[in-house]
Amino acid sequence: MKIVAKKKLWKYLFWFGPFLITVGLTVGLVSDQWGLIPLTFIITGIVISGLWIIWQSYQTNWWRRRSTQAGTNALVATLAVLAILGLINFLGTRYHLRADLTETQLFTLAPQSRELISVLPQPVKVWVFDINQNPQDRELLENYQRQSSKFKYEYIDPQARPGLAEKFGVKDYGEVYLESGDKRQLVQTVNENQRLSEIRLTSRLQQLTNSTTAKVYLLQGHGERQLSAGKDAISQAVQGLGDKSFITAPLNLAETSKVPQDAAVVIVAGPKRGLFEGEVKALQEYLNRGGNLLLMIDPNTDPKVDSLLQEWGVHLDNRLAVDVSKDSVGLGPAAPLVTEYGQHPITKDFANGISFYPVARALQITFVPGVEATPLLRTKPYPNSWAESDLKSEKLEFNADKDLKGPLTLGVALTRKQAAKSTSTPQASSTPSRLPSPTTQSKASPTPSSPPSPPSPPTPSSQTVTESRLVVFGNSSFATDGLFQQQLNGDVFLNSVTWLSQQEKQPLSIRPKEPKNRRITLTTTQANLLILSSLLVLPLIGLAAAVIIWWKRR
């Protein structure tokens, strides 16, 4: 009787285990809080169920049965597979590994975008006022959101939330706004033909989060590159500076004779005529007081800046840089192709990227005390490139007595630290002299009055250390319209100006690229021909081939 009672007790105890597990799960799911009470129920139920299983196996030799061993192996294998799948899902959720095989890396954020998102100073949010959620736009926004928890986005139906639409001033469907704190800015308007652009979103994001603006002056008056759109102009480069929150303005030193005090950077882009001596001195004075200068000097020109460059150890070589190793690229030998960059903030992310410089001159660098020089652009070594002295010959040949072997330096970045003296002012005397009034002089005795106290000597001038920066390129056409958007040409220019401006928060990296238009535009005749060939000609050819084969095998 006692043995039967014990068996019934263990039987009831087993059902108590699943009951406690069910109670714990129910409490946790209903309350949505997995605290002490639901966990206690679940753990107690699991312990009771485990003890029952152990007791049953001991009483019936359950573990020694062949069926039990086979079932246990199957259970362990199933649990192992579930554990592996769970681990894969966990790693896939936490760590994103994606491969973008598109030519322009359409589904991968550019290094500049990633760098900007990773250092966001405050939360930002993108509002897309549209009913339809385009998958390509959502993928781009998801890529941004993966880089930082401070980046959020949301699609809004303007008719469903008219108050929010009025707050942003929405006028049409598809408008995309960027918000950070109390600042709001329109990014663009998306539609079926115009998708959300990474270039515009990153540019607006940089403008919104960058509280400081720097002014860039572009020298004019000597045949420099035109700032507005036109042949061989640099309007795209100027627009790129505007997208990076720079304020650009032309500068004519022949009229002002001095670089403005608010100039963060001065750019001299491809002058064809020489600068006046006073203009060169103005640029030298600007550098001496901590200014920053970008010189882009083409071959066969003499801008008369040798005295300025000599102070920095830079010499403009008059020979033409040639590169004969790139016939498959389609560029001529007079457009050196660069894939080797110096270890400098301007080019740190370029790796083996491509930039090219049609009609460039080499630079020769000599050591100057106090000046730190870093070559930025280097051509391939000889015999692939050299500096050619004979520009009239149709056949390019290296002449050891006249030409310069590669690799050639086409761009260099230089820094110079110096002590700037502030103007000293004499201190006032501790006992100021008092001159008698005319009335007092008339009544006073003839005894001479005491002489005034001599002024104190001037205090020693205080010194502050300033840093001047200079970037020199032996070419300016790489930044002209059309070439500016090619490969890394625009990044070389914009990163140089950003580094010169000494704004540490500005990202120096590779900009986003616009996706190439892969659409095929057909005329009406071409479309009709395509329809006729696909619906009539090709089926008839297939039918004729089938008939011929049948006839031969008949």
PDB file of C-alpha atoms in Angstrom, residues 52-53 68 97 177 210 213 219-220 230 244 262 272 316 357 363 373 467 481 483 547:
ATOM      1  CA  TRP A  52      10.697  13.490 -11.763  1.00  0.00           C
ATOM      2  CA  ILE A  53      12.529  12.551 -14.961  1.00  0.00           C
ATOM      3  CA  THR A  68      15.791   6.204 -25.057  1.00  0.00           C
ATOM      4  CA  LEU A  97      27.923  41.873 -42.616  1.00  0.00           C
ATOM      5  CA  TYR A 177      13.153  67.468 -43.956  1.00  0.00           C
ATOM      6  CA  ASN A 210      28.064  72.435 -37.932  1.00  0.00           C
ATOM      7  CA  THR A 213      31.067  78.782 -40.824  1.00  0.00           C
ATOM      8  CA  LEU A 219      41.660  85.230 -55.920  1.00  0.00           C
ATOM      9  CA  GLN A 220      40.603  86.884 -59.183  1.00  0.00           C
ATOM     10  CA  GLY A 230      31.230  78.015 -67.977  1.00  0.00           C
ATOM     11  CA  LYS A 244      30.257  71.877 -46.629  1.00  0.00           C
ATOM     12  CA  ASP A 262      37.790  86.918 -41.767  1.00  0.00           C
ATOM     13  CA  LYS A 272      47.496  82.659 -66.207  1.00  0.00           C
ATOM     14  CA  LEU A 316      57.624  74.848 -59.374  1.00  0.00           C
ATOM     15  CA  TYR A 357      45.556  65.667 -63.306  1.00  0.00           C
ATOM     16  CA  LEU A 363      56.909  70.087 -57.561  1.00  0.00           C
ATOM     17  CA  ALA A 373      56.088  69.154 -45.665  1.00  0.00           C
ATOM     18  CA  GLU A 467      50.069  77.785 -37.375  1.00  0.00           C
ATOM     19  CA  ASP A 481      33.541  71.263 -63.982  1.00  0.00           C
ATOM     20  CA  LEU A 483      36.483  66.507 -63.890  1.00  0.00           C
ATOM     21  CA  VAL A 547      10.513  22.457 -88.515  1.00  0.00           C
TER      22      VAL A 547
END
